[in-house]
PDB file of C-alpha atoms in Angstrom:
ATOM      1  CA  UNK A  29       1.332  16.127  11.040  1.00 78.00           C
ATOM      2  CA  UNK A  30       3.668  18.624  13.457  1.00 80.00           C
ATOM      3  CA  UNK A  31       3.466  22.161  12.485  1.00 82.00           C
ATOM      4  CA  UNK A  32       6.418  24.453  13.085  1.00 83.00           C
ATOM      5  CA  UNK A  33       8.609  21.539  13.656  1.00 82.00           C
ATOM      6  CA  UNK A  34      11.530  23.864  14.254  1.00 84.00           C
ATOM      7  CA  UNK A  35      10.493  24.697  17.418  1.00 82.00           C
ATOM      8  CA  UNK A  36       8.576  21.528  18.803  1.00 82.00           C
ATOM      9  CA  UNK A  37       9.417  20.423  22.529  1.00 79.00           C
ATOM     10  CA  UNK A  38       8.311  16.826  23.985  1.00 76.00           C
ATOM     11  CA  UNK A  39       8.129  16.023  27.441  1.00 79.00           C
ATOM     12  CA  UNK A  40       9.591  12.401  27.540  1.00 74.00           C
ATOM     13  CA  UNK A  41      11.409  12.868  24.122  1.00 73.00           C
ATOM     14  CA  UNK A  42      13.056   9.690  24.679  1.00 78.00           C
ATOM     15  CA  UNK A  43       9.514   7.826  24.912  1.00 79.00           C
ATOM     16  CA  UNK A  44       8.384   9.704  21.894  1.00 81.00           C
ATOM     17  CA  UNK A  45      11.665   9.227  20.060  1.00 80.00           C
ATOM     18  CA  UNK A  46      11.196   5.213  20.546  1.00 85.00           C
ATOM     19  CA  UNK A  47       7.550   5.209  19.777  1.00 84.00           C
ATOM     20  CA  UNK A  48       7.889   7.172  16.611  1.00 84.00           C
ATOM     21  CA  UNK A  49      10.991   4.888  15.098  1.00 88.00           C
ATOM     22  CA  UNK A  50       8.213   2.111  16.190  1.00 87.00           C
ATOM     23  CA  UNK A  51       5.421   3.714  14.563  1.00 88.00           C
ATOM     24  CA  UNK A  52       7.466   4.886  11.081  1.00 89.00           C
ATOM     25  CA  UNK A  53       8.366   1.151  11.180  1.00 88.00           C
ATOM     26  CA  UNK A  54       5.542  -0.950  11.856  1.00 89.00           C
ATOM     27  CA  UNK A  55       2.209   1.213  11.825  1.00 89.00           C
ATOM     28  CA  UNK A  56       1.900   0.388  15.136  1.00 90.00           C
ATOM     29  CA  UNK A  57       1.955   2.035  18.520  1.00 86.00           C
ATOM     30  CA  UNK A  58       1.144   1.228  22.262  1.00 84.00           C
ATOM     31  CA  UNK A  59      -1.375   3.473  24.464  1.00 82.00           C
ATOM     32  CA  UNK A  60      -2.308   1.621  27.991  1.00 84.00           C
ATOM     33  CA  UNK A  61      -1.310  -1.478  27.054  1.00 86.00           C
ATOM     34  CA  UNK A  62      -3.269  -1.923  23.763  1.00 90.00           C
ATOM     35  CA  UNK A  63      -1.527  -2.178  20.255  1.00 90.00           C
ATOM     36  CA  UNK A  64      -3.125   0.282  17.974  1.00 89.00           C
ATOM     37  CA  UNK A  65      -2.328   0.205  13.949  1.00 90.00           C
ATOM     38  CA  UNK A  66      -2.931   3.168  11.956  1.00 86.00           C
ATOM     39  CA  UNK A  67      -2.022   3.730   8.178  1.00 80.00           C
ATOM     40  CA  UNK A  68      -1.450   7.476   9.126  1.00 80.00           C
ATOM     41  CA  UNK A  69       1.776   9.528   7.708  1.00 82.00           C
ATOM     42  CA  UNK A  70       3.762  11.655   9.791  1.00 83.00           C
ATOM     43  CA  UNK A  71       4.261  15.044   8.229  1.00 85.00           C
ATOM     44  CA  UNK A  72       6.769  17.731   9.739  1.00 85.00           C
ATOM     45  CA  UNK A  73       6.226  21.226   8.782  1.00 86.00           C
ATOM     46  CA  UNK A  74       9.297  23.430   9.684  1.00 85.00           C
ATOM     47  CA  UNK A  75      10.620  27.019   8.838  1.00 82.00           C
ATOM     48  CA  UNK A  76      14.318  26.493   8.633  1.00 78.00           C
ATOM     49  CA  UNK A  77      16.841  29.652   7.724  1.00 73.00           C
ATOM     50  CA  UNK A  78      18.613  28.121   5.079  1.00 68.00           C
ATOM     51  CA  UNK A  79      20.670  30.888   3.925  1.00 64.00           C
ATOM     52  CA  UNK A  80      21.904  32.584   7.219  1.00 55.00           C
ATOM     53  CA  UNK A  81      24.505  34.463   4.927  1.00 54.00           C
ATOM     54  CA  UNK A  82      25.989  31.726   3.270  1.00 52.00           C
ATOM     55  CA  UNK A  83      24.839  28.986   0.596  1.00 48.00           C
ATOM     56  CA  UNK A  84      22.322  26.678   1.112  1.00 58.00           C
ATOM     57  CA  UNK A  85      23.277  24.815   4.146  1.00 65.00           C
ATOM     58  CA  UNK A  86      23.691  21.072   3.669  1.00 77.00           C
ATOM     59  CA  UNK A  87      22.682  20.397   6.919  1.00 81.00           C
ATOM     60  CA  UNK A  88      19.000  21.610   7.145  1.00 83.00           C
ATOM     61  CA  UNK A  89      18.074  18.872   9.737  1.00 86.00           C
ATOM     62  CA  UNK A  90      19.885  20.190  12.511  1.00 84.00           C
ATOM     63  CA  UNK A  91      17.366  22.947  12.652  1.00 83.00           C
ATOM     64  CA  UNK A  92      14.553  20.511  13.743  1.00 85.00           C
ATOM     65  CA  UNK A  93      14.586  19.556  17.586  1.00 84.00           C
ATOM     66  CA  UNK A  94      17.343  17.330  18.414  1.00 86.00           C
ATOM     67  CA  UNK A  95      14.988  14.035  18.823  1.00 85.00           C
ATOM     68  CA  UNK A  96      15.363  14.069  14.940  1.00 86.00           C
ATOM     69  CA  UNK A  97      18.993  14.150  14.524  1.00 90.00           C
ATOM     70  CA  UNK A  98      18.945  10.234  15.169  1.00 92.00           C
ATOM     71  CA  UNK A  99      19.677   8.523  11.833  1.00 93.00           C
ATOM     72  CA  UNK A 100      18.010   5.424  12.806  1.00 92.00           C
ATOM     73  CA  UNK A 101      14.352   7.486  13.164  1.00 92.00           C
ATOM     74  CA  UNK A 102      15.372   9.799  10.129  1.00 93.00           C
ATOM     75  CA  UNK A 103      15.602   6.786   7.643  1.00 95.00           C
ATOM     76  CA  UNK A 104      12.468   5.921   8.885  1.00 94.00           C
ATOM     77  CA  UNK A 105      10.927   8.874   6.579  1.00 93.00           C
ATOM     78  CA  UNK A 106      10.404   8.417   3.080  1.00 94.00           C
ATOM     79  CA  UNK A 107      10.692  11.943   1.736  1.00 94.00           C
ATOM     80  CA  UNK A 108      11.709  15.668   2.148  1.00 91.00           C
ATOM     81  CA  UNK A 109       9.679  18.278   0.048  1.00 89.00           C
ATOM     82  CA  UNK A 110      11.750  20.938  -0.592  1.00 83.00           C
ATOM     83  CA  UNK A 111       9.566  23.898   0.701  1.00 81.00           C
ATOM     84  CA  UNK A 112      12.106  26.257  -0.296  1.00 79.00           C
ATOM     85  CA  UNK A 113      10.880  25.567  -4.237  1.00 80.00           C
ATOM     86  CA  UNK A 114       7.566  25.946  -3.378  1.00 83.00           C
ATOM     87  CA  UNK A 115       6.163  29.774  -4.221  1.00 85.00           C
ATOM     88  CA  UNK A 116       4.353  31.545  -1.644  1.00 86.00           C
ATOM     89  CA  UNK A 117       0.606  31.797  -2.003  1.00 87.00           C
ATOM     90  CA  UNK A 118      -0.588  34.962  -3.479  1.00 91.00           C
ATOM     91  CA  UNK A 119      -4.517  35.945  -4.092  1.00 88.00           C
ATOM     92  CA  UNK A 120      -3.541  34.932  -7.666  1.00 88.00           C
ATOM     93  CA  UNK A 121      -3.764  31.547  -6.740  1.00 83.00           C
ATOM     94  CA  UNK A 122      -6.837  31.746  -5.225  1.00 82.00           C
ATOM     95  CA  UNK A 123     -10.170  29.790  -6.664  1.00 79.00           C
ATOM     96  CA  UNK A 124     -12.170  31.924  -8.782  1.00 83.00           C
ATOM     97  CA  UNK A 125     -14.875  29.722  -9.305  1.00 84.00           C
ATOM     98  CA  UNK A 126     -16.092  26.387  -7.778  1.00 83.00           C
ATOM     99  CA  UNK A 127     -13.425  24.018  -5.755  1.00 78.00           C
ATOM    100  CA  UNK A 128     -13.066  21.240  -3.922  1.00 80.00           C
ATOM    101  CA  UNK A 129     -12.648  21.329  -0.153  1.00 82.00           C
ATOM    102  CA  UNK A 130      -9.609  20.005   1.590  1.00 85.00           C
ATOM    103  CA  UNK A 131     -11.412  17.457   3.404  1.00 88.00           C
ATOM    104  CA  UNK A 132     -13.367  16.291   0.493  1.00 90.00           C
ATOM    105  CA  UNK A 133      -9.979  16.205  -1.458  1.00 87.00           C
ATOM    106  CA  UNK A 134      -8.756  14.361   1.840  1.00 86.00           C
ATOM    107  CA  UNK A 135     -11.101  11.851   1.712  1.00 90.00           C
ATOM    108  CA  UNK A 136     -10.666  11.127  -2.295  1.00 88.00           C
ATOM    109  CA  UNK A 137      -6.802  10.776  -0.878  1.00 86.00           C
ATOM    110  CA  UNK A 138      -7.700   8.730   1.643  1.00 85.00           C
ATOM    111  CA  UNK A 139     -10.003   6.386  -0.742  1.00 90.00           C
ATOM    112  CA  UNK A 140      -6.939   5.709  -3.001  1.00 88.00           C
ATOM    113  CA  UNK A 141      -5.174   3.964  -0.722  1.00 85.00           C
ATOM    114  CA  UNK A 142      -7.213   1.099  -0.206  1.00 85.00           C
ATOM    115  CA  UNK A 143      -9.160   1.022  -3.418  1.00 90.00           C
ATOM    116  CA  UNK A 144      -9.258  -2.261  -5.479  1.00 91.00           C
ATOM    117  CA  UNK A 145      -6.591  -2.217  -8.593  1.00 89.00           C
ATOM    118  CA  UNK A 146      -9.819  -3.613 -10.573  1.00 91.00           C
ATOM    119  CA  UNK A 147     -11.711  -0.427  -9.997  1.00 92.00           C
ATOM    120  CA  UNK A 148      -8.738   1.968 -10.040  1.00 93.00           C
ATOM    121  CA  UNK A 149      -5.996   0.481 -11.724  1.00 93.00           C
ATOM    122  CA  UNK A 150      -3.218   2.997 -11.000  1.00 94.00           C
ATOM    123  CA  UNK A 151      -0.196   2.675  -8.366  1.00 93.00           C
ATOM    124  CA  UNK A 152       1.690   0.023 -10.203  1.00 92.00           C
ATOM    125  CA  UNK A 153       5.531   0.333  -9.586  1.00 93.00           C
ATOM    126  CA  UNK A 154       8.197  -2.033 -11.151  1.00 93.00           C
ATOM    127  CA  UNK A 155      10.095  -4.279  -9.018  1.00 95.00           C
ATOM    128  CA  UNK A 156      12.868  -2.225  -7.523  1.00 95.00           C
ATOM    129  CA  UNK A 157      16.278  -3.466  -6.313  1.00 96.00           C
ATOM    130  CA  UNK A 158      18.440  -1.306  -3.753  1.00 94.00           C
ATOM    131  CA  UNK A 159      18.699  -0.527  -0.019  1.00 94.00           C
ATOM    132  CA  UNK A 160      15.466  -1.890   1.651  1.00 94.00           C
ATOM    133  CA  UNK A 161      14.798   1.333   3.385  1.00 95.00           C
ATOM    134  CA  UNK A 162      14.963   3.184   0.004  1.00 96.00           C
ATOM    135  CA  UNK A 163      13.325   0.807  -2.236  1.00 97.00           C
ATOM    136  CA  UNK A 164      10.427   0.619   0.188  1.00 95.00           C
ATOM    137  CA  UNK A 165      10.229   4.938   0.275  1.00 96.00           C
ATOM    138  CA  UNK A 166      10.338   5.048  -3.398  1.00 97.00           C
ATOM    139  CA  UNK A 167       7.766   2.550  -3.979  1.00 96.00           C
ATOM    140  CA  UNK A 168       5.143   4.366  -1.637  1.00 93.00           C
ATOM    141  CA  UNK A 169       5.968   7.510  -2.793  1.00 95.00           C
ATOM    142  CA  UNK A 170       5.847   6.213  -6.601  1.00 96.00           C
ATOM    143  CA  UNK A 171       2.606   4.241  -5.914  1.00 94.00           C
ATOM    144  CA  UNK A 172       0.844   7.659  -4.762  1.00 93.00           C
ATOM    145  CA  UNK A 173       1.931   9.895  -7.287  1.00 95.00           C
ATOM    146  CA  UNK A 174       1.067   7.050  -9.950  1.00 96.00           C
ATOM    147  CA  UNK A 175      -2.388   7.403  -8.684  1.00 95.00           C
ATOM    148  CA  UNK A 176      -2.239  11.290  -8.400  1.00 93.00           C
ATOM    149  CA  UNK A 177      -1.549  11.424 -11.571  1.00 95.00           C
ATOM    150  CA  UNK A 178      -3.209   8.359 -13.409  1.00 95.00           C
ATOM    151  CA  UNK A 179       0.505   7.053 -15.237  1.00 95.00           C
ATOM    152  CA  UNK A 180       1.551   3.454 -14.724  1.00 96.00           C
ATOM    153  CA  UNK A 181       4.903   1.897 -15.737  1.00 96.00           C
ATOM    154  CA  UNK A 182       3.808   1.157 -19.213  1.00 95.00           C
ATOM    155  CA  UNK A 183       2.898   4.994 -19.649  1.00 96.00           C
ATOM    156  CA  UNK A 184       5.936   7.161 -21.785  1.00 96.00           C
ATOM    157  CA  UNK A 185       6.288   9.766 -18.897  1.00 96.00           C
ATOM    158  CA  UNK A 186       5.996   7.213 -15.927  1.00 97.00           C
ATOM    159  CA  UNK A 187      10.093   7.826 -15.258  1.00 97.00           C
ATOM    160  CA  UNK A 188       9.764  11.511 -15.614  1.00 98.00           C
ATOM    161  CA  UNK A 189       6.484  12.474 -13.542  1.00 97.00           C
ATOM    162  CA  UNK A 190       6.490   9.435 -11.124  1.00 97.00           C
ATOM    163  CA  UNK A 191       9.794   7.271 -10.717  1.00 97.00           C
ATOM    164  CA  UNK A 192      12.346  10.495 -10.657  1.00 97.00           C
ATOM    165  CA  UNK A 193      10.482  12.433  -8.316  1.00 97.00           C
ATOM    166  CA  UNK A 194       9.862   9.742  -6.068  1.00 97.00           C
ATOM    167  CA  UNK A 195      13.433   8.987  -6.242  1.00 97.00           C
ATOM    168  CA  UNK A 196      14.183  12.646  -5.357  1.00 95.00           C
ATOM    169  CA  UNK A 197      12.386  12.761  -2.509  1.00 95.00           C
ATOM    170  CA  UNK A 198      14.035  10.313  -0.829  1.00 96.00           C
ATOM    171  CA  UNK A 199      17.410  11.891  -2.352  1.00 95.00           C
ATOM    172  CA  UNK A 200      16.911  14.609   0.101  1.00 93.00           C
ATOM    173  CA  UNK A 201      15.977  12.226   3.051  1.00 94.00           C
ATOM    174  CA  UNK A 202      19.713  10.510   2.279  1.00 94.00           C
ATOM    175  CA  UNK A 203      21.645  13.776   1.980  1.00 92.00           C
ATOM    176  CA  UNK A 204      20.295  14.367   5.462  1.00 93.00           C
ATOM    177  CA  UNK A 205      21.151  10.948   6.799  1.00 94.00           C
ATOM    178  CA  UNK A 206      24.975  11.755   5.181  1.00 93.00           C
ATOM    179  CA  UNK A 207      25.152  14.937   7.211  1.00 91.00           C
ATOM    180  CA  UNK A 208      24.102  12.985  10.586  1.00 92.00           C
ATOM    181  CA  UNK A 209      25.885   9.666   9.813  1.00 92.00           C
ATOM    182  CA  UNK A 210      28.808   9.845   6.911  1.00 92.00           C
ATOM    183  CA  UNK A 211      30.175   6.834   7.932  1.00 91.00           C
ATOM    184  CA  UNK A 212      27.006   4.672   7.227  1.00 91.00           C
ATOM    185  CA  UNK A 213      25.176   6.889   4.408  1.00 91.00           C
ATOM    186  CA  UNK A 214      28.297   7.714   2.278  1.00 86.00           C
ATOM    187  CA  UNK A 215      26.823   6.043  -0.990  1.00 85.00           C
ATOM    188  CA  UNK A 216      24.180   8.113  -2.364  1.00 83.00           C
ATOM    189  CA  UNK A 217      20.539   6.338  -3.180  1.00 88.00           C
ATOM    190  CA  UNK A 218      20.762   3.650  -5.574  1.00 89.00           C
ATOM    191  CA  UNK A 219      17.516   2.230  -6.540  1.00 90.00           C
ATOM    192  CA  UNK A 220      16.202   1.141 -10.090  1.00 90.00           C
ATOM    193  CA  UNK A 221      14.636  -1.200 -11.872  1.00 83.00           C
TER     194      UNK A 221
END
């Protein structure tokens, strides 16, 4: 996780840029001649001023360091969560009784990634068609949402609570790709069953 993403600076940014692209595509990176495989995701948290006296800016990606202005790198991101739609944390939101510690919940989520379908029969996704990176992103996001919400494609609410939110997360990435490279990403996301 990279916090304060809007103000990060990297030494050797070109080398890191190439490693990010490779890791986000293959899940592998090299250190000292050794190739390492990981299933960790990359999260960038950023405080971005979206208003600047005008209606919301369409190209908020430009508030991140220049390294992230590369459409080939950005296309490897699965989704963008609209933090501006998440309400600020208030004391009313704090737990009043028993709760789950964040690292316990994190371990639970980690276990969901590799659990057998026989033990935990959620995470199913229908066969999707469309741009290969869009399909890959929507499948992964929908699988995660399916596991969290315990909803498979045969459930009446699957489209509303799993498939459409997964598409929306990817559509925000596509909107930023359009800002970075309008010639290549002119068409909106088109992922369907």
